[in-house]
Amino acid sequence: TIVKEPADSFILSNLFDHPQLWNPEAPKLYQATVSIRRNNTVIHTFHQRFGFRTVEVRKGDGIYVNNKKIRLKGANRHSFWPESGRTLSRSVHLLDIALMKDMNMNAVRMSHYPPDPEFLDLCDSLGLFVLDELTGWQKKYGTPVGKKLVKELVVRDVNHPSIIFWDNGNEGGWNTDLDNDYALYDPQQRSVLHPWQLFSNVDTKHYPDYSYIEKAAEKDNILLHTEMIHGLYDGGNGAGLEDYWDLMQKNPRHAGGFLWALLDEGVVRKDRHDSIDTYGNNAPDGIVGPHREKEGSYYTIKEIWSPVQVTKPLLTKNFTGKFMVANNYDFTNLSGCRFNWQLIKFPLAKEGKTGHSVLSSGKSVLQLAPGEKGELSILLPAQWNNADALELTVTAADDHKIVSWTWPIKQPAEIAKENLAPLLKMPFVIEEVQEGNTYTLIQNGIHYNFDMTTGLLSSVIKNNTTIPFGDGPVLAGEIQSLKSFSHYRDGQNDRIVDVLYAGKQDSLYVKWIFNNKSPVKLEYKYMQKETADFAGITFHIDEAKITGMKWLGGGPYRVWKNRLKGATVDVWHKRYNTTITGETFAYPEFTGYHANLYWATIQSSSASFTIYTETEGLFLQMLQPAKQKSSFNAYVNPPFPKGNLGFLNVIPPIGTKFKGAETMGPQSQKNAPVSGLVSGSLWFDFN
């Protein structure tokens, strides 16, 4: 049907029965071909892809696409590449969309200008919801110019099914005289948003703290945060996201949000020896770096925003291979997904290998409708608990890995026992010497020197070479004074060093055990009576001699208290680096806190050594990150203990560019006091 408008334009319309609908999980497209004929001769033909879908904002309810309520999981995307600025290739567009889809995002906001049409074409075909935005930052256009720009924006982009909202400016750049102009050129009558303002029944508050989202649950507005959790340096983005997302899902009127931002905007400066300039702290806000280098938050977001969620199983002897599964897709049944499982074995520390071996594997499927929960069953072999861990990976119908979890079966004490077994076959000859204030125990030629005035293991010397380890243990974050130091025999074999410290609030008890049938063991107990940034014990290592580390635990990226998701238990290796997130881009960073430690080999230019723990859920503190050279921000620089090799029971959270961690929810608070004694044990292999 052709209907002539009053002006020099026409409306072409038709009725289609049962078209396949477009959504980001199944982006079905059609192509419209329009031809103009004169005297039966085609003088012009125009082709455009489009999709059938509906978009509704239901006041006090939510956002609906194709009559299904949706939540947006997205990032703000700047068009930027270091060597070409805002001029991008198709391959860069594809790369950015692939990264967002891999992080299980379903949406992108065009901050703060319309993108290349090619990018929108790819969002149509690959599947991303889009917020298309009138160019601007924090100032509004005058009405005459603004009307022209709105027309150019909507006429150019109107037929993209991926676009579900128009943004009229950003953060105060809203010329309200332009709001009604979008509808003049948009037959779909999509809603217009004012980012950071309540408009069109949608509250787009930027950088809400946790309490804002809590209180917003009492109101009737739909919430859709067009910017949230500012990712300056290593802060924000993934940090705090789990608490935010859990809270958002509890509010039926919360429609999601957009992290700031997808990437660090860094440009290559020829006048600065081809270094990358991120303009101080104005642009290193990304989940990925300028060349799309993945930061730690990348994997946190991927796990939290996975549309398939599996409740962590309790892997005791009574485990029967059943998992509770939630299908958080908006449109997709899990029937097309595969659940692949593996029972895995980790190599021993002395083997020097990384990764793991697979003992057995299998796969399962599950029919589960969008928004439903169900039970997945896998058939495990009879001796499944001989494995070290169970890995479960969910893949989509196109073989894309949606999410993967590795759940330990054996605890640190069991892994330590297996690793120490070969060492227990060695004879350990022990001697003792005391000179002045130094008490020395010599085990197989290795000298352990204790300072009797401080109680500390001051140094370890092997073959006349000082191992870069000592000055501990010290109670992290507490000033302690020595109360007692003693050494004695326990039976015929053991030699014991007992040390007791006391401080204003807390105390520390240390027991070193030297045995002629095993490596050195440290047992310790302490009290944590007040809230704390961190708690545990620390030593000192000589950073100038450290070349790398290999460890069994969560990795390969460091963690913060409010960014634990995304770290996978495995045997990892990292070379020493001095990366400052957002300023240099060799990831993963070497320094920082690492979760779920089993053992760690500290590699150095003089002598390497391995430490095993029997304590569950222990964090390894590897050195201390250097401060940013461009601009220091306390919110994104959490505290570290004075010692630079720590074994900690709790660690601090990290904040964002604009907010301290304490505003970001339960996981982002300081650590509560602990009643009673906290105990731990470590084994040291310097051989």
XYZ file of C-alpha atoms in Angstrom:
687
model
C 0.000 0.000 0.000
C 1.301 3.472 -0.912
C -0.135 6.472 0.864
C 0.951 9.948 -0.167
C 1.759 12.244 2.707
C 0.919 15.986 2.612
C 4.553 16.742 1.905
C 6.741 15.193 -0.784
C 6.887 11.758 0.886
C 5.091 8.429 0.837
C 4.324 5.677 3.325
C 4.685 2.118 2.026
C 2.898 -0.519 4.101
C 1.960 -4.182 3.931
C 0.572 -6.913 6.163
C 2.732 -9.954 6.934
C 1.463 -13.139 8.548
C 3.568 -14.707 11.336
C 6.988 -13.181 10.582
C 9.930 -14.452 12.595
C 10.593 -11.833 15.241
C 13.943 -10.154 15.873
C 15.570 -10.281 19.300
C 19.239 -10.224 20.332
C 19.256 -13.949 21.113
C 17.860 -14.830 17.658
C 18.403 -11.781 15.415
C 16.198 -12.761 12.466
C 16.436 -10.208 9.628
C 14.570 -9.587 6.400
C 15.498 -7.387 3.475
C 13.243 -4.745 1.976
C 13.832 -3.779 -1.643
C 12.214 -0.579 -2.890
C 12.315 0.234 -6.603
C 11.225 3.387 -8.393
C 9.993 2.948 -11.943
C 9.346 5.419 -14.691
C 7.514 4.090 -17.711
C 8.226 0.519 -16.598
C 11.928 1.269 -16.310
C 13.607 0.889 -12.904
C 15.521 4.087 -12.332
C 16.512 3.499 -8.685
C 16.594 0.548 -6.271
C 17.185 0.697 -2.550
C 17.910 -2.313 -0.278
C 17.702 -2.282 3.497
C 17.695 -5.022 6.096
C 15.203 -4.786 8.915
C 13.551 -6.931 11.557
C 10.069 -7.400 12.953
C 9.839 -6.663 16.661
C 7.900 -4.528 19.112
C 9.144 -2.312 21.952
C 6.984 -1.050 24.800
C 7.621 0.891 27.975
C 4.850 -0.135 30.340
C 4.527 2.467 33.050
C 5.268 1.116 36.504
C 6.089 -2.288 35.033
C 9.031 -2.609 32.695
C 10.411 -2.689 29.181
C 8.908 -5.266 26.841
C 10.227 -6.549 23.533
C 7.928 -8.819 21.553
C 5.643 -8.855 24.599
C 8.393 -10.249 26.871
C 9.864 -8.271 29.755
C 13.594 -7.748 29.333
C 16.578 -6.557 31.365
C 19.407 -4.781 29.610
C 22.961 -5.874 30.404
C 25.254 -3.512 28.571
C 28.202 -1.184 28.321
C 28.747 2.348 27.085
C 30.812 2.182 23.930
C 32.999 4.935 22.547
C 34.144 4.657 18.947
C 37.910 4.641 19.406
C 41.066 2.881 18.249
C 44.605 3.964 19.238
C 45.996 4.331 15.723
C 42.915 5.775 14.020
C 41.005 7.689 16.682
C 37.274 7.694 15.982
C 37.691 6.311 12.460
C 37.005 2.589 12.764
C 37.082 -0.417 10.483
C 34.547 -3.195 10.196
C 36.962 -5.511 12.012
C 37.028 -3.188 15.048
C 33.227 -3.034 15.088
C 33.094 -6.829 14.929
C 35.693 -7.125 17.679
C 33.754 -4.863 20.047
C 30.465 -6.662 19.458
C 32.161 -10.034 19.918
C 33.624 -8.881 23.246
C 30.267 -7.649 24.500
C 28.469 -10.815 23.413
C 31.201 -12.939 25.017
C 30.646 -11.064 28.306
C 26.992 -12.105 28.015
C 25.847 -8.550 27.385
C 22.723 -7.971 25.350
C 22.887 -4.186 24.926
C 25.127 -1.247 24.074
C 24.677 2.481 24.535
C 26.132 4.806 21.903
C 27.936 7.293 24.118
C 27.750 10.086 23.103
C 27.025 10.171 19.375
C 25.511 7.928 16.721
C 27.973 5.233 15.579
C 28.960 4.287 12.053
C 25.944 2.779 10.238
C 28.059 -0.334 9.780
C 28.151 -0.831 13.551
C 24.355 -0.695 13.721
C 24.112 -3.171 10.835
C 26.278 -5.560 12.833
C 24.213 -5.066 15.992
C 21.165 -5.972 13.883
C 22.725 -9.140 12.506
C 24.661 -10.337 15.568
C 22.118 -9.293 18.175
C 22.517 -6.339 20.545
C 19.921 -3.890 21.817
C 21.050 -0.314 21.079
C 20.437 3.062 22.690
C 21.140 5.496 19.848
C 22.202 8.929 21.067
C 22.105 12.498 19.817
C 25.660 13.820 19.721
C 26.689 15.715 22.820
C 28.192 15.437 26.274
C 26.874 17.791 28.961
C 25.527 20.786 27.033
C 22.350 20.984 24.991
C 21.986 22.136 21.397
C 20.032 25.207 20.463
C 16.657 24.344 18.975
C 17.299 25.247 15.295
C 20.490 23.157 15.091
C 19.107 20.412 17.343
C 16.045 19.876 15.136
C 18.269 19.311 12.111
C 20.463 16.846 13.989
C 17.516 14.877 15.347
C 16.110 14.532 11.842
C 19.477 13.382 10.470
C 19.834 10.857 13.307
C 16.382 9.284 13.084
C 16.036 9.282 9.288
C 19.406 7.578 8.955
C 18.909 4.947 11.684
C 15.140 4.464 11.865
C 14.915 0.963 10.397
C 17.494 -0.751 12.609
C 15.637 -3.290 14.777
C 18.493 -3.213 17.293
C 17.618 0.373 18.282
C 15.006 0.330 21.044
C 15.473 3.870 22.481
C 16.597 7.303 21.353
C 18.748 9.297 23.803
C 18.116 13.032 23.618
C 21.558 14.153 24.740
C 23.430 13.195 27.889
C 23.829 14.426 31.484
C 22.159 17.796 31.207
C 22.364 18.092 27.428
C 18.613 17.705 27.036
C 16.864 20.298 24.920
C 13.252 19.432 25.742
C 12.099 21.307 22.635
C 13.505 18.374 20.635
C 11.722 15.532 22.474
C 8.715 15.386 20.166
C 10.759 15.609 16.985
C 11.937 11.990 17.148
C 8.387 10.763 16.595
C 8.094 12.852 13.399
C 10.481 10.488 11.622
C 9.954 7.242 13.564
C 6.840 5.238 12.673
C 7.657 2.891 15.575
C 7.307 5.781 18.037
C 10.203 4.530 20.183
C 10.572 6.214 23.566
C 13.009 9.068 24.066
C 15.289 8.995 27.127
C 17.121 11.743 28.990
C 20.238 9.982 30.312
C 20.581 10.752 34.047
C 17.025 12.053 34.368
C 13.585 10.634 35.057
C 11.788 10.987 31.710
C 9.390 8.850 29.656
C 8.608 6.939 32.892
C 12.213 5.693 32.969
C 14.696 6.705 35.691
C 18.132 6.633 34.056
C 20.069 7.747 37.171
C 23.837 7.705 36.592
C 26.188 6.021 39.072
C 23.574 5.101 41.660
C 24.868 3.790 44.942
C 23.408 0.620 46.400
C 21.013 2.464 48.701
C 19.523 4.420 45.760
C 18.550 1.173 44.046
C 17.128 -0.166 47.313
C 14.951 2.916 47.824
C 13.917 2.998 44.170
C 12.165 -0.328 44.696
C 9.532 1.592 46.678
C 8.647 3.801 43.690
C 6.676 3.098 40.512
C 9.299 4.232 38.018
C 11.168 1.888 35.728
C 14.898 2.010 36.405
C 17.462 1.809 33.594
C 20.868 3.217 34.533
C 22.419 4.543 31.337
C 25.734 4.765 33.203
C 26.669 2.738 36.284
C 29.761 1.469 38.154
C 32.485 3.690 36.678
C 35.491 1.551 35.785
C 38.458 3.886 36.349
C 41.756 1.945 36.268
C 40.981 -1.429 37.929
C 38.007 -0.114 39.903
C 34.318 -0.525 39.239
C 32.806 -2.349 36.256
C 32.989 -5.907 37.649
C 33.610 -4.748 41.217
C 30.316 -4.476 43.090
C 28.356 -5.778 40.101
C 27.181 -8.986 41.788
C 25.465 -7.094 44.623
C 23.996 -4.534 42.234
C 22.684 -7.213 39.891
C 21.189 -9.328 42.675
C 19.356 -6.250 43.950
C 18.188 -5.254 40.466
C 16.718 -8.703 39.840
C 14.667 -8.472 43.021
C 12.932 -5.314 41.736
C 10.458 -6.233 38.951
C 10.602 -2.643 37.660
C 14.382 -2.635 37.234
C 15.323 -2.921 33.572
C 19.128 -3.139 33.954
C 21.955 -0.789 33.119
C 25.108 0.096 31.199
C 28.607 -0.107 32.681
C 31.016 2.744 32.099
C 32.728 1.837 29.894
C 33.608 -0.833 27.367
C 37.125 0.354 26.580
C 39.981 2.616 27.573
C 40.200 5.488 25.115
C 43.899 5.688 24.393
C 45.526 7.305 21.389
C 49.030 6.602 20.073
C 51.171 9.716 20.509
C 53.873 9.993 17.884
C 55.309 12.906 19.842
C 55.681 10.637 22.887
C 57.571 7.724 21.357
C 54.382 5.955 20.213
C 53.117 5.590 23.779
C 49.382 5.409 24.443
C 47.844 8.491 26.030
C 44.594 8.042 27.987
C 44.470 11.721 29.007
C 45.256 11.218 32.674
C 42.328 9.667 34.494
C 39.761 10.890 31.973
C 39.739 7.887 29.674
C 41.144 4.671 31.278
C 37.640 3.528 32.258
C 37.304 0.359 30.238
C 36.595 -3.295 30.841
C 39.184 -3.762 28.100
C 42.212 -1.717 27.114
C 42.766 0.503 24.050
C 43.623 -2.502 21.865
C 40.895 -4.489 23.675
C 43.245 -6.129 26.199
C 41.045 -7.954 28.719
C 41.132 -6.771 32.337
C 40.008 -8.805 35.346
C 36.500 -7.330 35.351
C 35.900 -8.880 31.922
C 35.612 -12.367 33.383
C 33.648 -11.196 36.422
C 31.004 -9.654 34.171
C 30.925 -12.752 31.959
C 30.097 -14.967 34.954
C 27.621 -12.635 36.683
C 25.730 -11.815 33.487
C 25.689 -15.371 32.182
C 22.116 -16.181 31.088
C 22.659 -19.674 32.491
C 23.256 -19.788 36.236
C 24.092 -22.957 38.142
C 23.982 -23.097 41.935
C 27.362 -24.156 43.340
C 27.031 -27.809 44.378
C 28.108 -29.250 47.703
C 30.687 -31.786 46.539
C 30.563 -34.173 49.476
C 30.374 -37.964 49.222
C 26.587 -37.595 49.064
C 26.681 -35.578 45.823
C 24.543 -37.321 43.187
C 25.373 -35.250 40.120
C 22.355 -32.940 40.347
C 22.526 -29.164 39.884
C 19.947 -26.418 40.201
C 19.894 -24.366 36.978
C 18.253 -21.012 36.236
C 17.533 -19.954 32.644
C 17.934 -16.163 32.623
C 17.547 -15.820 28.879
C 14.668 -13.612 27.768
C 13.722 -15.621 24.669
C 15.806 -18.826 24.499
C 15.038 -22.332 25.742
C 18.121 -24.153 27.058
C 17.344 -27.159 24.873
C 19.944 -25.952 22.376
C 22.684 -25.618 25.009
C 25.128 -28.320 26.087
C 26.370 -28.866 29.619
C 29.859 -30.371 29.357
C 31.514 -31.673 32.529
C 35.040 -32.821 33.301
C 36.675 -34.365 36.332
C 40.148 -32.872 36.465
C 43.471 -33.453 38.194
C 45.966 -30.706 38.984
C 49.711 -31.352 38.585
C 51.918 -31.361 41.662
C 53.931 -28.211 42.282
C 57.249 -30.031 41.713
C 56.117 -31.119 38.218
C 56.378 -27.524 37.021
C 53.311 -27.779 34.782
C 50.362 -25.438 34.367
C 46.746 -26.293 33.650
C 45.275 -29.689 34.459
C 44.590 -33.155 33.071
C 41.152 -34.616 32.417
C 40.247 -37.870 34.171
C 36.771 -38.303 32.682
C 34.152 -36.228 30.929
C 30.595 -36.204 29.683
C 27.748 -33.999 28.595
C 24.113 -33.433 29.364
C 21.182 -31.371 28.097
C 18.243 -29.694 29.751
C 14.894 -28.459 28.458
C 14.235 -25.250 30.356
C 12.087 -22.318 29.256
C 13.230 -18.677 29.596
C 12.883 -17.419 33.151
C 12.422 -20.916 34.602
C 14.483 -22.992 37.059
C 15.120 -26.714 36.843
C 17.401 -29.595 37.731
C 20.309 -30.808 35.632
C 21.636 -34.335 36.127
C 25.028 -35.644 35.065
C 26.211 -39.243 35.313
C 29.485 -39.321 37.259
C 31.759 -42.373 37.609
C 31.771 -44.218 40.930
C 35.134 -42.831 42.064
C 34.413 -39.252 41.005
C 35.680 -37.820 44.295
C 39.210 -39.018 43.550
C 39.443 -36.046 41.197
C 40.692 -32.671 42.385
C 37.885 -30.616 40.856
C 34.736 -30.702 38.750
C 34.484 -28.378 35.749
C 31.117 -27.535 34.180
C 30.957 -25.590 30.913
C 27.801 -24.369 29.204
C 27.951 -23.851 25.445
C 25.331 -22.400 23.139
C 24.019 -24.066 19.993
C 26.702 -22.269 17.950
C 29.470 -23.706 20.239
C 30.072 -20.341 21.891
C 31.107 -20.831 25.526
C 28.519 -19.071 27.669
C 30.106 -19.729 31.063
C 32.356 -22.183 32.871
C 32.839 -23.055 36.529
C 35.516 -25.096 38.297
C 34.498 -26.354 41.732
C 37.193 -27.946 43.923
C 36.489 -31.430 45.246
C 39.628 -31.677 47.381
C 40.397 -29.027 49.962
C 43.826 -27.421 50.530
C 44.823 -29.879 53.290
C 44.316 -32.827 50.907
C 46.219 -31.135 48.067
C 49.033 -30.210 50.458
C 49.269 -33.821 51.643
C 49.605 -35.091 48.058
C 52.267 -32.509 47.236
C 54.226 -33.100 50.426
C 54.174 -36.908 50.180
C 57.387 -37.147 48.069
C 59.150 -34.778 50.465
C 58.285 -36.902 53.494
C 60.529 -39.640 52.124
C 63.566 -37.368 52.463
C 65.688 -37.323 55.626
C 65.813 -33.852 57.185
C 68.920 -33.382 59.336
C 68.426 -30.607 61.893
C 71.011 -28.567 63.800
C 70.657 -25.479 65.966
C 72.987 -22.555 66.664
C 72.584 -19.426 68.775
C 74.814 -16.390 68.336
C 73.850 -13.239 70.219
C 70.234 -12.397 69.445
C 70.044 -14.754 66.463
C 68.732 -18.264 66.861
C 69.366 -20.472 63.828
C 67.881 -23.809 62.888
C 69.687 -25.635 60.090
C 67.673 -28.214 58.169
C 69.465 -30.053 55.348
C 71.952 -27.212 55.073
C 69.306 -24.459 54.855
C 69.696 -21.819 57.588
C 66.550 -20.370 59.173
C 67.581 -17.319 61.161
C 65.260 -15.983 63.880
C 65.725 -12.578 65.471
C 65.102 -13.199 69.155
C 64.392 -9.500 69.806
C 61.501 -9.392 67.295
C 60.538 -13.045 67.068
C 60.621 -12.847 63.268
C 62.120 -15.308 60.832
C 64.589 -12.713 59.582
C 66.209 -14.633 56.722
C 66.574 -17.977 54.968
C 69.980 -18.879 53.491
C 70.656 -21.777 51.156
C 74.152 -22.609 49.854
C 75.358 -19.178 51.008
C 72.589 -17.544 48.949
C 69.927 -15.499 50.712
C 66.470 -16.548 49.582
C 64.327 -13.417 48.995
C 61.968 -14.239 51.865
C 61.765 -13.281 55.527
C 60.746 -10.628 58.070
C 57.672 -12.501 59.236
C 55.143 -13.507 60.049
C 53.631 -10.137 60.921
C 49.956 -9.613 61.714
C 48.616 -7.670 58.727
C 47.611 -4.118 59.508
C 48.448 -4.311 63.225
C 51.323 -2.960 65.291
C 52.444 -5.779 67.581
C 55.009 -6.064 70.332
C 56.877 -9.247 71.194
C 55.655 -10.852 74.426
C 57.644 -14.066 74.380
C 60.087 -16.031 72.257
C 61.058 -19.608 73.059
C 62.576 -22.609 71.338
C 62.618 -26.190 72.552
C 62.585 -29.846 71.602
C 59.303 -31.707 71.322
C 60.239 -35.360 71.660
C 63.336 -36.624 69.887
C 62.604 -35.265 66.413
C 60.830 -31.917 66.522
C 62.292 -28.551 67.283
C 59.758 -25.856 68.006
C 59.965 -22.068 67.873
C 57.116 -20.396 69.773
C 56.411 -16.671 69.428
C 53.647 -14.600 71.039
C 52.752 -11.030 70.064
C 50.193 -8.616 71.461
C 48.828 -5.337 70.127
C 46.312 -2.705 71.089
C 43.432 -4.769 69.742
C 44.670 -8.090 68.435
C 47.239 -10.755 69.223
C 49.254 -13.266 67.202
C 50.583 -16.680 68.205
C 53.219 -18.293 65.974
C 54.545 -21.843 66.086
C 57.336 -22.998 63.786
C 57.790 -26.787 63.568
C 61.061 -28.326 62.344
C 60.947 -32.096 61.931
C 63.557 -34.536 60.662
C 60.913 -36.175 58.436
C 59.171 -33.210 56.806
C 59.643 -29.668 55.520
C 59.179 -26.647 57.774
C 55.642 -25.995 58.983
C 54.144 -22.805 60.372
C 51.018 -22.805 62.518
C 49.512 -19.487 63.585
C 46.518 -18.065 65.393
C 45.309 -14.499 65.721
C 42.356 -12.436 66.838
C 40.443 -9.869 64.769
C 38.345 -7.851 67.205
C 37.500 -4.855 64.991
C 36.467 -4.156 61.413
C 39.459 -4.421 59.117
C 40.570 -3.807 55.545
C 42.448 -7.105 55.630
C 43.434 -9.780 58.137
C 46.094 -12.474 58.112
C 49.869 -12.681 58.166
C 52.555 -11.247 55.919
C 56.233 -11.694 55.101
C 58.639 -9.671 52.984
C 60.142 -10.720 49.670
C 62.758 -8.850 47.659
C 60.776 -7.557 44.686
C 63.948 -6.798 42.737
C 64.668 -10.536 42.571
C 61.163 -11.815 41.796
C 60.762 -13.131 38.229
C 57.370 -14.824 38.358
C 55.022 -17.118 40.233
C 53.233 -20.384 39.612
C 50.265 -21.263 41.768
C 47.244 -23.456 42.241
C 44.313 -21.226 43.028
C 41.970 -18.664 41.520
C 43.405 -16.912 38.510
C 44.945 -15.747 36.414
C 43.662 -12.278 37.365
C 43.820 -10.668 40.789
C 40.679 -10.136 42.822
C 39.106 -7.691 45.266
C 36.626 -8.493 48.004
C 33.775 -7.250 45.789
C 35.167 -8.814 42.582
C 35.675 -12.503 43.263
C 33.650 -13.937 40.381
C 35.512 -14.811 37.198
C 38.633 -16.248 38.865
C 39.045 -19.936 37.944
C 40.827 -22.494 40.138
C 43.690 -24.002 38.150
C 47.486 -24.069 38.016
C 48.559 -20.712 36.610
C 51.814 -18.965 35.799
C 52.603 -15.283 35.518
C 55.841 -13.518 34.740
C 56.690 -10.535 36.884
C 55.332 -7.260 35.526
C 54.684 -3.773 36.830
C 51.429 -3.208 34.967
C 49.285 -0.343 36.242
C 45.747 -1.068 35.055
C 44.649 1.514 32.515
C 48.142 3.027 32.113
C 50.085 -0.011 30.882
C 48.394 -2.994 29.342
C 50.330 -6.228 29.937
C 47.592 -8.296 31.579
C 47.018 -10.053 33.851
C 48.669 -7.820 36.432
C 51.307 -9.603 38.528
C 50.723 -7.759 41.777
C 47.655 -7.883 43.995
C 45.377 -10.283 45.824
C 44.740 -13.791 44.461
C 41.887 -16.005 45.664
C 41.545 -19.613 46.879
C 45.229 -20.408 47.330
C 46.419 -24.030 47.514
C 50.107 -23.561 46.844
C 52.423 -21.015 45.244
C 55.930 -21.237 43.867
C 57.688 -17.881 44.117
C 60.238 -17.664 41.316
C 63.299 -15.488 41.757
C 66.665 -14.830 40.183
C 68.446 -16.228 43.263
C 66.384 -19.151 44.566
C 62.764 -20.179 44.137
C 60.593 -21.706 46.845
C 57.102 -23.148 47.295
C 54.552 -22.529 50.029
C 51.550 -24.808 50.669
C 48.516 -23.982 52.750
C 46.047 -26.195 54.573
C 43.627 -23.297 55.074
C 40.479 -23.043 52.955
C 39.635 -19.780 51.201
C 43.033 -18.178 51.763
C 44.115 -15.145 49.720
C 47.659 -14.726 48.446
C 48.932 -11.152 48.455
C 51.641 -10.857 45.822
C 53.560 -7.597 46.341
C 51.738 -4.245 46.165
C 50.486 -2.544 42.992
C 52.273 0.668 42.067
C 50.249 3.871 42.168
C 49.080 5.504 38.965
C 51.489 8.014 37.504
C 48.844 10.230 35.926
C 46.339 10.831 38.715
C 45.884 9.160 42.088
C 42.348 8.292 43.173
C 41.955 6.759 46.642
C 38.658 5.056 45.756
C 40.357 2.768 43.229
C 43.542 2.184 45.239
C 42.559 -0.117 48.124
C 44.985 -0.566 51.023
C 47.622 -3.291 51.276
C 49.539 -4.574 54.303
C 53.089 -3.360 54.866
C 54.444 -6.809 54.120
C 54.450 -7.704 50.435
C 53.837 -11.462 50.583
C 50.627 -12.064 52.488
C 48.443 -14.998 53.439
C 45.151 -13.349 54.258
C 41.746 -14.522 55.354
C 39.995 -11.350 54.193
C 40.913 -8.572 51.762
C 39.538 -5.096 50.925
C 37.004 -4.114 48.258
C 37.660 -1.541 45.530
C 35.578 1.529 44.683
C 34.913 3.517 41.516
C 36.023 6.856 40.130
C 33.255 8.720 41.940
C 32.344 6.502 44.902
C 34.032 4.757 47.787
C 33.480 1.042 48.083
C 31.296 1.445 51.168
C 28.465 2.812 48.967
C 28.362 -0.261 46.723
C 26.602 -2.965 48.740
C 27.274 -5.804 51.193
C 30.398 -7.239 49.529
C 31.951 -3.775 49.424
C 32.034 -3.173 53.171
C 35.032 -3.496 55.463
C 35.465 -6.928 57.022
C 33.503 -7.524 60.206
C 35.183 -8.598 63.459
C 35.590 -12.324 64.069
C 34.728 -13.999 67.343
C 37.404 -16.316 68.704
C 40.722 -17.230 67.138
C 41.479 -17.405 63.429
C 43.960 -20.181 62.700
C 46.031 -21.221 59.726
C 49.003 -23.306 58.651
C 51.643 -23.120 55.940
C 54.334 -25.517 54.728
C 57.593 -24.157 53.268
C 59.739 -26.021 50.748
C 63.041 -24.232 50.173
C 64.723 -27.361 48.821
